[in-house]
GROMACS .gro file of C-alpha atoms in nm:
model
  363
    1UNK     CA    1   0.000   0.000   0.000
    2UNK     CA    2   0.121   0.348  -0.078
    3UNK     CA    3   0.260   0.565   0.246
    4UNK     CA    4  -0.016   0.810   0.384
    5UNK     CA    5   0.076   1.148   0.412
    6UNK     CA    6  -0.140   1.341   0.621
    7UNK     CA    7  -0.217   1.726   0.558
    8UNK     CA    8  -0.335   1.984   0.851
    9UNK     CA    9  -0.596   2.164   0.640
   10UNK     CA   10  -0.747   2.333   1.018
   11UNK     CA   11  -0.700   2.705   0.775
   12UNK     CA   12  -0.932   2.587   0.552
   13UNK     CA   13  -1.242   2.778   0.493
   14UNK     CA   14  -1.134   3.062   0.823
   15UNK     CA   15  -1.052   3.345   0.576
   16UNK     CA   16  -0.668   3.251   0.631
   17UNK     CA   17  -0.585   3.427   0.300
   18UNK     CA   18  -0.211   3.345   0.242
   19UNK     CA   19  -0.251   3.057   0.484
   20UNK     CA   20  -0.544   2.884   0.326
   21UNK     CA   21  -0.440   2.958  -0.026
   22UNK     CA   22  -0.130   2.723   0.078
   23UNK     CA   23  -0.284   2.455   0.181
   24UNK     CA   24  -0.496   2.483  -0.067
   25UNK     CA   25  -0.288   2.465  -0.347
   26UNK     CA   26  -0.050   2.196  -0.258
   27UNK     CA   27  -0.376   1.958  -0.174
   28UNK     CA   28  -0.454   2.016  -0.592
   29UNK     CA   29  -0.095   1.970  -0.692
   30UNK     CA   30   0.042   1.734  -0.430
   31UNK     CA   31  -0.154   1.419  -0.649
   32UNK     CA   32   0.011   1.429  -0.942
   33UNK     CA   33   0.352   1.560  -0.781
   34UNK     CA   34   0.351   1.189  -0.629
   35UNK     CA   35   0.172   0.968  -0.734
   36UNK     CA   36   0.327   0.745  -0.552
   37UNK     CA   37   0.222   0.828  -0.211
   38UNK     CA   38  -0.173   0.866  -0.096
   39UNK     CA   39  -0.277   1.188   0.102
   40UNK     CA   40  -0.530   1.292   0.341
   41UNK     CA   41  -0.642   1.594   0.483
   42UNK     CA   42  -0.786   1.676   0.831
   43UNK     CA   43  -1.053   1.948   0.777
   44UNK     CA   44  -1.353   2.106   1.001
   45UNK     CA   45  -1.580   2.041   0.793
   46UNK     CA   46  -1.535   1.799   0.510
   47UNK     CA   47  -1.764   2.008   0.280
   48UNK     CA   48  -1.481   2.298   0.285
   49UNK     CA   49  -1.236   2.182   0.056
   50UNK     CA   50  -1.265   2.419  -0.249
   51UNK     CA   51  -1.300   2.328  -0.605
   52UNK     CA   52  -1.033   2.169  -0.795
   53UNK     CA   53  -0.860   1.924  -0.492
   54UNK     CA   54  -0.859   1.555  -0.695
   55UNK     CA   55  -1.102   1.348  -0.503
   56UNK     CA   56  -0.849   1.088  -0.431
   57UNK     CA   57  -0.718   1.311  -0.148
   58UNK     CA   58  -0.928   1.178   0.141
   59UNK     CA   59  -1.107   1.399   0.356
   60UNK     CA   60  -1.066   1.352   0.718
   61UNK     CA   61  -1.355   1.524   0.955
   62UNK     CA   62  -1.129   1.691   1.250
   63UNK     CA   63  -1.374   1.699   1.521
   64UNK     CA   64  -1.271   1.967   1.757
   65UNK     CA   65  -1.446   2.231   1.949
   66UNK     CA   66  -1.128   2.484   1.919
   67UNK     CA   67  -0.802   2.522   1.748
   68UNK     CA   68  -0.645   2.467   2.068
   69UNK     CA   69  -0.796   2.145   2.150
   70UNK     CA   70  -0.649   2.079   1.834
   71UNK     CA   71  -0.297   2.092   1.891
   72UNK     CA   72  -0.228   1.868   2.162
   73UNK     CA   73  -0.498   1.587   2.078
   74UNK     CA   74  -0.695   1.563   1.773
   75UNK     CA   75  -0.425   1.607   1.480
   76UNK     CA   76  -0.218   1.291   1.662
   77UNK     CA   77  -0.461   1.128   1.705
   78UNK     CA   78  -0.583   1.137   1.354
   79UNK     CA   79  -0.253   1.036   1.225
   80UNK     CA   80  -0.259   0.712   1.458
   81UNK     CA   81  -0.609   0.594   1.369
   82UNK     CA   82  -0.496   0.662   0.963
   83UNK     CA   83  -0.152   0.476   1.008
   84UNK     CA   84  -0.008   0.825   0.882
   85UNK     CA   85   0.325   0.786   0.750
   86UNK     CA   86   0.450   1.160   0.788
   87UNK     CA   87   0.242   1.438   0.873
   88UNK     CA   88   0.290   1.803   0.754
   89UNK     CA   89   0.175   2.089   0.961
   90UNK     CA   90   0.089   2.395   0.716
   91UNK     CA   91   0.067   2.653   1.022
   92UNK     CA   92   0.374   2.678   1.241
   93UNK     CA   93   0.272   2.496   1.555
   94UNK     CA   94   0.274   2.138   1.530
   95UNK     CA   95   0.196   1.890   1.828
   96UNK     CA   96   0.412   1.589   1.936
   97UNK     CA   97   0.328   1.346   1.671
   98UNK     CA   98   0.365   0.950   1.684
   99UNK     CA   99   0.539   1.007   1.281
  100UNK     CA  100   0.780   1.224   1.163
  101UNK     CA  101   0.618   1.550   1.134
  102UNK     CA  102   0.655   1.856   0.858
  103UNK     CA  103   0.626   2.209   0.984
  104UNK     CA  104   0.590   2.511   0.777
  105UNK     CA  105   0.710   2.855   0.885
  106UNK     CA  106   0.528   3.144   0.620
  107UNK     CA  107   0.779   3.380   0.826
  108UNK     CA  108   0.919   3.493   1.211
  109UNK     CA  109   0.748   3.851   1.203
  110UNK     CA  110   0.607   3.727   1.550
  111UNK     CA  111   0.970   3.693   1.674
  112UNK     CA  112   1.139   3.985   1.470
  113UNK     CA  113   0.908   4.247   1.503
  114UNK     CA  114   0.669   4.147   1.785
  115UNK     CA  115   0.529   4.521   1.827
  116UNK     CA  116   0.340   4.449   1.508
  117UNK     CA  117   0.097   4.211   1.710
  118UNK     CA  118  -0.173   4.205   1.982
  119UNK     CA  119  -0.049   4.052   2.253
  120UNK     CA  120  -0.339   3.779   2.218
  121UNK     CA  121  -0.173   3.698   1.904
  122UNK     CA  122   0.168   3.604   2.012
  123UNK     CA  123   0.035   3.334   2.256
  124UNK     CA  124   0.015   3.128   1.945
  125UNK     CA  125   0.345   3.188   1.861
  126UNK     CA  126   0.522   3.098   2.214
  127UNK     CA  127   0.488   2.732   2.111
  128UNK     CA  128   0.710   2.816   1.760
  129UNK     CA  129   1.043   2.734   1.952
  130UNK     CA  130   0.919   2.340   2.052
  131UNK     CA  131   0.746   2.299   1.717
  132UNK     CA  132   1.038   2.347   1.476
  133UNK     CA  133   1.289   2.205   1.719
  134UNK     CA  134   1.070   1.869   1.729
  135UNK     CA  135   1.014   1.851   1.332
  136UNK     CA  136   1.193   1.626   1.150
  137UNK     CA  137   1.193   1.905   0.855
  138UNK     CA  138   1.086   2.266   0.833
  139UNK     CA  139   0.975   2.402   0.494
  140UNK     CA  140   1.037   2.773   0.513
  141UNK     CA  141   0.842   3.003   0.205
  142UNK     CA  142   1.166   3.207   0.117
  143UNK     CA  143   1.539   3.166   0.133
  144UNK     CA  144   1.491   3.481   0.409
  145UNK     CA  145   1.219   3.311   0.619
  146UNK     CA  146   1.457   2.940   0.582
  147UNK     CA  147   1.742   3.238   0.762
  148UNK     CA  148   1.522   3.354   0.990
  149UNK     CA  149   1.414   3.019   1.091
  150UNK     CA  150   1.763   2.890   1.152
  151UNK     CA  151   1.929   3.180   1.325
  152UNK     CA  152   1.651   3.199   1.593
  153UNK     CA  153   1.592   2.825   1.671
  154UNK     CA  154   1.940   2.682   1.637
  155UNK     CA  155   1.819   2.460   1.388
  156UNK     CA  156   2.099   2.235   1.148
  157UNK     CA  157   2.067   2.386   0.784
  158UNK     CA  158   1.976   2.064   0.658
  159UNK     CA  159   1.684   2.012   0.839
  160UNK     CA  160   1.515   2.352   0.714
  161UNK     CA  161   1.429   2.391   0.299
  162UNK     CA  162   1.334   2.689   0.125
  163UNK     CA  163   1.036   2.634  -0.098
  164UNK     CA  164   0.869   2.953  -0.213
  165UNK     CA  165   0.487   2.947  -0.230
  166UNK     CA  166   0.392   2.922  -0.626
  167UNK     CA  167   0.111   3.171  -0.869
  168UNK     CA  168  -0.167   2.997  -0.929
  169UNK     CA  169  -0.291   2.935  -1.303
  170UNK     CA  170  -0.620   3.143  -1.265
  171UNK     CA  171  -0.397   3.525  -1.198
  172UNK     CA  172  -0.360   3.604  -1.558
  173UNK     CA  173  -0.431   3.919  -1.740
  174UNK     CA  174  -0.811   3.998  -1.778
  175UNK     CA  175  -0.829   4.348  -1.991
  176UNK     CA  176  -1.228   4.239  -2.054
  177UNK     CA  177  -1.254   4.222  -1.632
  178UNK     CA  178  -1.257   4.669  -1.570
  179UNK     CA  179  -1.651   4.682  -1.622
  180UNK     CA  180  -1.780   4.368  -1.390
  181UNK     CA  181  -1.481   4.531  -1.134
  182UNK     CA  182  -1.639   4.872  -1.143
  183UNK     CA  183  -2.019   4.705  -1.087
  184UNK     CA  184  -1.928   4.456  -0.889
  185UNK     CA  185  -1.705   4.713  -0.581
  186UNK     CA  186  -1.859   5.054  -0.699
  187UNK     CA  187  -1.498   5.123  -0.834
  188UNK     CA  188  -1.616   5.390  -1.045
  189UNK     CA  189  -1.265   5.521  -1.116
  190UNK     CA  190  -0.867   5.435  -1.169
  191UNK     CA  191  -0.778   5.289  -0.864
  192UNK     CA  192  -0.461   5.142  -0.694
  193UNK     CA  193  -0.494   4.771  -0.523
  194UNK     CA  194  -0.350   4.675  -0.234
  195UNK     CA  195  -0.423   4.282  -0.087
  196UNK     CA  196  -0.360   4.199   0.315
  197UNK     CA  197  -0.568   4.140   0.639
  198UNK     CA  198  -0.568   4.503   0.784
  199UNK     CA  199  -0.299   4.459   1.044
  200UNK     CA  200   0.016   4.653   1.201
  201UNK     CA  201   0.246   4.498   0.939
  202UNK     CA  202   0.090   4.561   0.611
  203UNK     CA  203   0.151   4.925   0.644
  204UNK     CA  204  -0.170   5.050   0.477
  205UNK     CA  205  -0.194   5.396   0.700
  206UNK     CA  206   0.141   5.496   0.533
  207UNK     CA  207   0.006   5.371   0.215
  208UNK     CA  208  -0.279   5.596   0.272
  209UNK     CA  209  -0.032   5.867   0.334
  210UNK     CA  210   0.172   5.836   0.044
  211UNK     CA  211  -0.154   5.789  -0.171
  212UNK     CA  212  -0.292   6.104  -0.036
  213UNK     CA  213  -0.015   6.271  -0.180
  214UNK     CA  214   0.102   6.123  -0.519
  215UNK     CA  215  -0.237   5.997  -0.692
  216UNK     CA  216  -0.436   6.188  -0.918
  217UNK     CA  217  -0.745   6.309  -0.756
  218UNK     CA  218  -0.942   6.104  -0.985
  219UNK     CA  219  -0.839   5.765  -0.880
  220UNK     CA  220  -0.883   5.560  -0.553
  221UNK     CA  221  -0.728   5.307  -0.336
  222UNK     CA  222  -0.928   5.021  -0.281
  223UNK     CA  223  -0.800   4.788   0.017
  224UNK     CA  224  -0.865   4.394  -0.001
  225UNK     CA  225  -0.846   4.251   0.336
  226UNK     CA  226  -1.038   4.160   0.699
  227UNK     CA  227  -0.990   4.348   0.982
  228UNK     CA  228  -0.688   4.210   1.213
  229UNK     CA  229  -0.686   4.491   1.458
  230UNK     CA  230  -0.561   4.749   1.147
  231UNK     CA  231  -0.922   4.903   1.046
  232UNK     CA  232  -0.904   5.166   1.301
  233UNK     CA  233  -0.580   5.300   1.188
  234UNK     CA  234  -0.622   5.312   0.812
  235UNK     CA  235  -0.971   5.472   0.855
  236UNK     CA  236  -0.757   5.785   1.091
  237UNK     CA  237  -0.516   5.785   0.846
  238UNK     CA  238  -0.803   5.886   0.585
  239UNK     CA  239  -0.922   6.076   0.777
  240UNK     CA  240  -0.591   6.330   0.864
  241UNK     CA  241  -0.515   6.324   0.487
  242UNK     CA  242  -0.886   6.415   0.353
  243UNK     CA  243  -0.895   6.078   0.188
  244UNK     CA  244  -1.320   6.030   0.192
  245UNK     CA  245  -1.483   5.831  -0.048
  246UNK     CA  246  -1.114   5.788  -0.215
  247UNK     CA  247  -1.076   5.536   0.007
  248UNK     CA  248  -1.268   5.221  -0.035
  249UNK     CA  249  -1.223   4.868   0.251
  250UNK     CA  250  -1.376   4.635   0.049
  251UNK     CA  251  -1.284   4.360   0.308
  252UNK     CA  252  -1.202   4.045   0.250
  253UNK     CA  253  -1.318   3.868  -0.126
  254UNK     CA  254  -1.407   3.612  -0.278
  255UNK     CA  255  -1.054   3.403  -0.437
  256UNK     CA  256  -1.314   3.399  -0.770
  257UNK     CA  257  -1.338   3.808  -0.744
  258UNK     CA  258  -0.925   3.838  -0.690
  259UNK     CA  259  -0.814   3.820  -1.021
  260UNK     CA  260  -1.049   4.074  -1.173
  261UNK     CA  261  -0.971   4.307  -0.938
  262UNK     CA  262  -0.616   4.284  -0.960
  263UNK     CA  263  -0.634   4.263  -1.336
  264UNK     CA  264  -0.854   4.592  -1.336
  265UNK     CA  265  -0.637   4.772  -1.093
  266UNK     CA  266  -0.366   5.074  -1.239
  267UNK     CA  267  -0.105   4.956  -0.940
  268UNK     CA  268  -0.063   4.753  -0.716
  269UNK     CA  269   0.073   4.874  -0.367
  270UNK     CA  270   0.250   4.661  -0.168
  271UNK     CA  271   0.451   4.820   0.167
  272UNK     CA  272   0.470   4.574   0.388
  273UNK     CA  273   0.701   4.626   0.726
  274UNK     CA  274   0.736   4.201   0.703
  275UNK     CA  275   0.685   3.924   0.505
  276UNK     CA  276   0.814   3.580   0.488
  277UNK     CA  277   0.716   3.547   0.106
  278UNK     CA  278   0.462   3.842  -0.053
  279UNK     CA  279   0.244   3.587  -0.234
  280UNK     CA  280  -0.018   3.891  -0.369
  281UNK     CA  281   0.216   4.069  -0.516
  282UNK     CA  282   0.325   3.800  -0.731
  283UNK     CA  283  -0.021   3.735  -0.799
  284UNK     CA  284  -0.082   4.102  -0.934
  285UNK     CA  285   0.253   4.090  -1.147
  286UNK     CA  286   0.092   3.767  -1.298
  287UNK     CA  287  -0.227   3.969  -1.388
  288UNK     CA  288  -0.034   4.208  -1.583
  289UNK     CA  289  -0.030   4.514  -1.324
  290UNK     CA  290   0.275   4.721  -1.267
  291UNK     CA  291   0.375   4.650  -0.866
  292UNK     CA  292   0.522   4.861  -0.550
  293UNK     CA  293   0.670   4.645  -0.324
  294UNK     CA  294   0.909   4.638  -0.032
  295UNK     CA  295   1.253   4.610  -0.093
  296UNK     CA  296   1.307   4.414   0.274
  297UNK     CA  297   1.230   4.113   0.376
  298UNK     CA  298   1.098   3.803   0.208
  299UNK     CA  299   0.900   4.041  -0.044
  300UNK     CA  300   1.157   4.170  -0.196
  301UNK     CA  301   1.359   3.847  -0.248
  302UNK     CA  302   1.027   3.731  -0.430
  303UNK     CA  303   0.996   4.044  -0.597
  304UNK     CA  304   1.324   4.064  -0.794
  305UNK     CA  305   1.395   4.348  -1.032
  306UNK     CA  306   1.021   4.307  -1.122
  307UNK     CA  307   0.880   4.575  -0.896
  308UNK     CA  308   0.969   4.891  -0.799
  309UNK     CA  309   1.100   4.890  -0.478
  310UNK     CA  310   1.117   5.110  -0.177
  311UNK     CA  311   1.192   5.114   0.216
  312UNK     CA  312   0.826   5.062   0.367
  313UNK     CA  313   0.915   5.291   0.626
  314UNK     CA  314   0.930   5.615   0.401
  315UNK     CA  315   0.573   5.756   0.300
  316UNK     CA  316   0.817   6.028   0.079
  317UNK     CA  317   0.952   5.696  -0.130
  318UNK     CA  318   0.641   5.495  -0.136
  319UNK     CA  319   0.463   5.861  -0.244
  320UNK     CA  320   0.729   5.922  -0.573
  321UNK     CA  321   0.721   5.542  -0.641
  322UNK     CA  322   0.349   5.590  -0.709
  323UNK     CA  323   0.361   5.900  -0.877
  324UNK     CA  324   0.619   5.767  -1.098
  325UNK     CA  325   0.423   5.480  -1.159
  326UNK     CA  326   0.076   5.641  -1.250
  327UNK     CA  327   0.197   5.869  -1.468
  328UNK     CA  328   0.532   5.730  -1.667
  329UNK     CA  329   0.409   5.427  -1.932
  330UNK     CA  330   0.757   5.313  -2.061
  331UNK     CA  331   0.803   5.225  -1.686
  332UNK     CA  332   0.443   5.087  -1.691
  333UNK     CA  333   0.513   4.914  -1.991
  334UNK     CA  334   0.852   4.779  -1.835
  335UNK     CA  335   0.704   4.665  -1.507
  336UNK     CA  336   0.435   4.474  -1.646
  337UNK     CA  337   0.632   4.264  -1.855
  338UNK     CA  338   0.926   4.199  -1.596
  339UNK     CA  339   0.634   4.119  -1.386
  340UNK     CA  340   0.483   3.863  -1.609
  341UNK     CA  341   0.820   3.684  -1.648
  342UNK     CA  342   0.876   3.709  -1.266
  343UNK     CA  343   0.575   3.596  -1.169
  344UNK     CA  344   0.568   3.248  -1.452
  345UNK     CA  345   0.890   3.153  -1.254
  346UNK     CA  346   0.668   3.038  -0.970
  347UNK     CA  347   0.427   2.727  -0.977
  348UNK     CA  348   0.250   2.539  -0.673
  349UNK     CA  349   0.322   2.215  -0.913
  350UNK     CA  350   0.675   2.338  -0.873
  351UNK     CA  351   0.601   2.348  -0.462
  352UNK     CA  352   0.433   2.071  -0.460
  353UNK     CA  353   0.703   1.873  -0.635
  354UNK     CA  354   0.991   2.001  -0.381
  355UNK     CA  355   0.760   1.944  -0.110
  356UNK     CA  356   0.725   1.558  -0.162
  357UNK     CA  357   1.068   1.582  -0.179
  358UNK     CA  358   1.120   1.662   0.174
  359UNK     CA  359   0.832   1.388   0.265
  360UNK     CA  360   1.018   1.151   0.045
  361UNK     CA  361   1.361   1.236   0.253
  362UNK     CA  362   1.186   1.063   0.563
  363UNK     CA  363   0.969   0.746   0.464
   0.00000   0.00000   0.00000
C-alpha cells in the first residue's frame, strides 16, 4: 500500500488568506507531484475543501471544538487511527506526533518584530520554539524566512528547505474584467490595489499617506483585506489626509473576485514592514499590473527586479514610487512585462514537487 501522508488543512475555509491559499494549493498539486504516495487531509468540515482538490485526497472530519484542543490531541490522534506515514503541519505549531512530522514557517514577524501584534496573538506563537525544534523538517516560504528560521531556533541547515509558495494558473491578465470590477465594488474610477488582512504589518496607514499625496485626484485606493486589529488605523489615516470616499475597505473577497480586481487595478501597492514570502504581489505581477513592493524582507527576495522597490518605512519613497508609476508608461510598460516573467517563474506544481521531496527524505 502506498505511504499516507497526512495534511493539517485546520485554515481551511477561516478566511486565512495566504494561509489557506497554501494549503490549498499543494492539496490540488500534491496528487500528481507523487503519485506514488496517498494523502489525506484533516478538515472542520469535510464540505470545505474548495473546487479543484482531486477526489483521491481523502477527507478527514477533524472533530474539535477549538483550534487549541487541536494541537495537543486531535491532529495525533488522527494520524494514529490513519496509520499516517508523515504528517505536515501547514501553520507553524505542530503537536508531538507518533510520525515524523513537517512544519511550515510562512515567516518569524512574530519573533522579529513582535510590536506588530496584539499581545493575544503572540500566545500562538510561544509554542514556535518546541514545534520546529521537534520537526523532522521545516519548509520555510523564502530563502529569508529558511534564515530567519535557523538563526533563531538553532536549527541544522539541513533540516530547514526553502520552498517559495507558487502563482496559481487562474492570476492572468483579464483586460475584458474593468466593467464587472467597477459594478461589482462601486470602483467607479482608476484605482490602486492593495491585498492583506488590515494589520500593524501591512503598512496601509502609510500607504494611505503616500496615496494622499502622489495619486491623481481622480483615482482611488481600494483595500482587499479583513480586519486584524488594522481598520481603526487606516480609517484615521483617511481621515488626517482628507482621503473620503477615495478610500474604499472592500474587506475580504471572494478568491473567484481576486483576479479581476487585480487585473482591473492601475497599481498595485505593496509596503509591507514584514513578510516571509509576498504571495499577492506576485499574484498582481501575474495579472499584468505594474507593482510597488518592499525592498526588505521576504518580499523583496520574491519580488526581484520586477517591482519597484522602496523602504516601507518612508511615505516620501512609497509617495514618488506611485507617482512615478501612475503617470510614466515606458516604466508601466517595463514593469508589467518583468512582472509577467517574474511571476511564470513560480508554480505550486513546482512546490508541490519540492515538497514531496522533503516527505520523500523521511519514509
Amino acid at each position: 500500500m502506498r505511504p499516507l501522508i497526512l495534511l493539517d488543512g485546520d485554515v481551511i475555509g477561516r478566511s486565512r488568506t495566504g494561509d489557506e491559499t497554501y494549503t490549498v494549493n499543494l492539496l490540488r498539486a500534491l496528487p500528481e507531484a507523487a503519485p506514488e504516495l496517498r494523502f489525506a487531509c484533516s478538515l472542520r468540515d469535510p464540505e470545505l475543501l474548495p473546487n479543484g482538490v482531486p477526489e483521491l485526497v481523502e477527507r478527514l472530519r477533524l472533530d474539535v471544538a477549538s483550534p487549541y484542543r487541536r494541537i495537543p490531541f486531535a491532529f495525533p490522534a488522527l494520524a494514529r487511527s490513519t496509520g499516517a506515514k508523515v504528517a505536515h503541519v501547514h501553520y507553524f505549531v505542530a503537536p508531538r506526533m507518533p510520525c515524523p512530522t513537517v512544519v511550515t514557517v510562512h515567516d518569524a514577524s512574530f519573533a522579529r518584530a513582535p510590536e506588530l501584534f496584539a499581545r493575544r496573538d503572540l500566545l500562538l506563537f510561544r509554542f514556535v520554539a518546541g514545534s520546529v525544534r521537534r520537526a523532522a523538517r521545516v519548509i520555510a516560504v523564502s530563502e529569508f524566512t529558511r534564515r530567519d528560521v535557523i538563526d533563531l531556533y538553532g536549527l541544522a541547515p539541513e533540516r530547514v528547505h526553502a520552498i517559495p509558495n507558487g502563482v496559481d494558473a487562474r492570476f492572468a491578465p483579464r483586460p475584458e474584467a474593468a466593467a464587472a470590477v467597477r459594478q461589482a465594488f462601486a470602483l467607479d474610477a482608476p484605482y490602486v490595489l492593495t491585498v492583506g488582512a488590515l494589520q500593524p504589518r501591512k503598512n496601509v496607514p502609510r500607504l494611505v499617506e503616500a496615496f494622499a499625496a502622489a495619486a491623481p485626484r481622480d483615482h482611488l485606493l481600494a483595500v482587499v483585506g479583513g480586519d486584524r486589529g488594522g481598520r481603526q488605523a487606516v480609517l484615521s489615516a483617511a481621515g488626517r489626509c482628507g482621503l473620503g470616499s477615495r478610500l474604499r475597505l472592500l474587506g475580504h473577497v471572494g478568491e473567484d473576485a481576486l483576479p479581476d480586481l487585480y487585473s482591473g487595478a492601475r497599481a498595485f501597492a505593496f509596503p509591507s514592514l514584514y513578510e516571509g514570502f509576498g504571495l499577492p504581489a506576485l499574484e498582481a505581477m501575474a495579472c499584468g499590473v505594474p507593482v510597488v513592493a518592499s525592498r526588505t524582507t521576504g518580499l523583496g527576495e520574491a519580488v526581484g527586479e520586477a517591482a519597484l522597490t522602496i523602504d516601507p518605512t518612508s511615505v516620501d519613497e512609497l509617495a514618488e514610487a506611485l507617482a512615478r508609476v501612475l503617470a510614466d508608461e515606458s516604466l508601466r510598460e517595463r514593469l508589467i512585462a518583468a512582472g509577467l516573467g517574474r511571476a511564470a517563474e513560480f508554480t505550486w506544481g513546482r512546490a508541490a514537487a519540492r515538497t514531496a521531496d522533503v516527505y520523500r527524505q523521511l519514509l
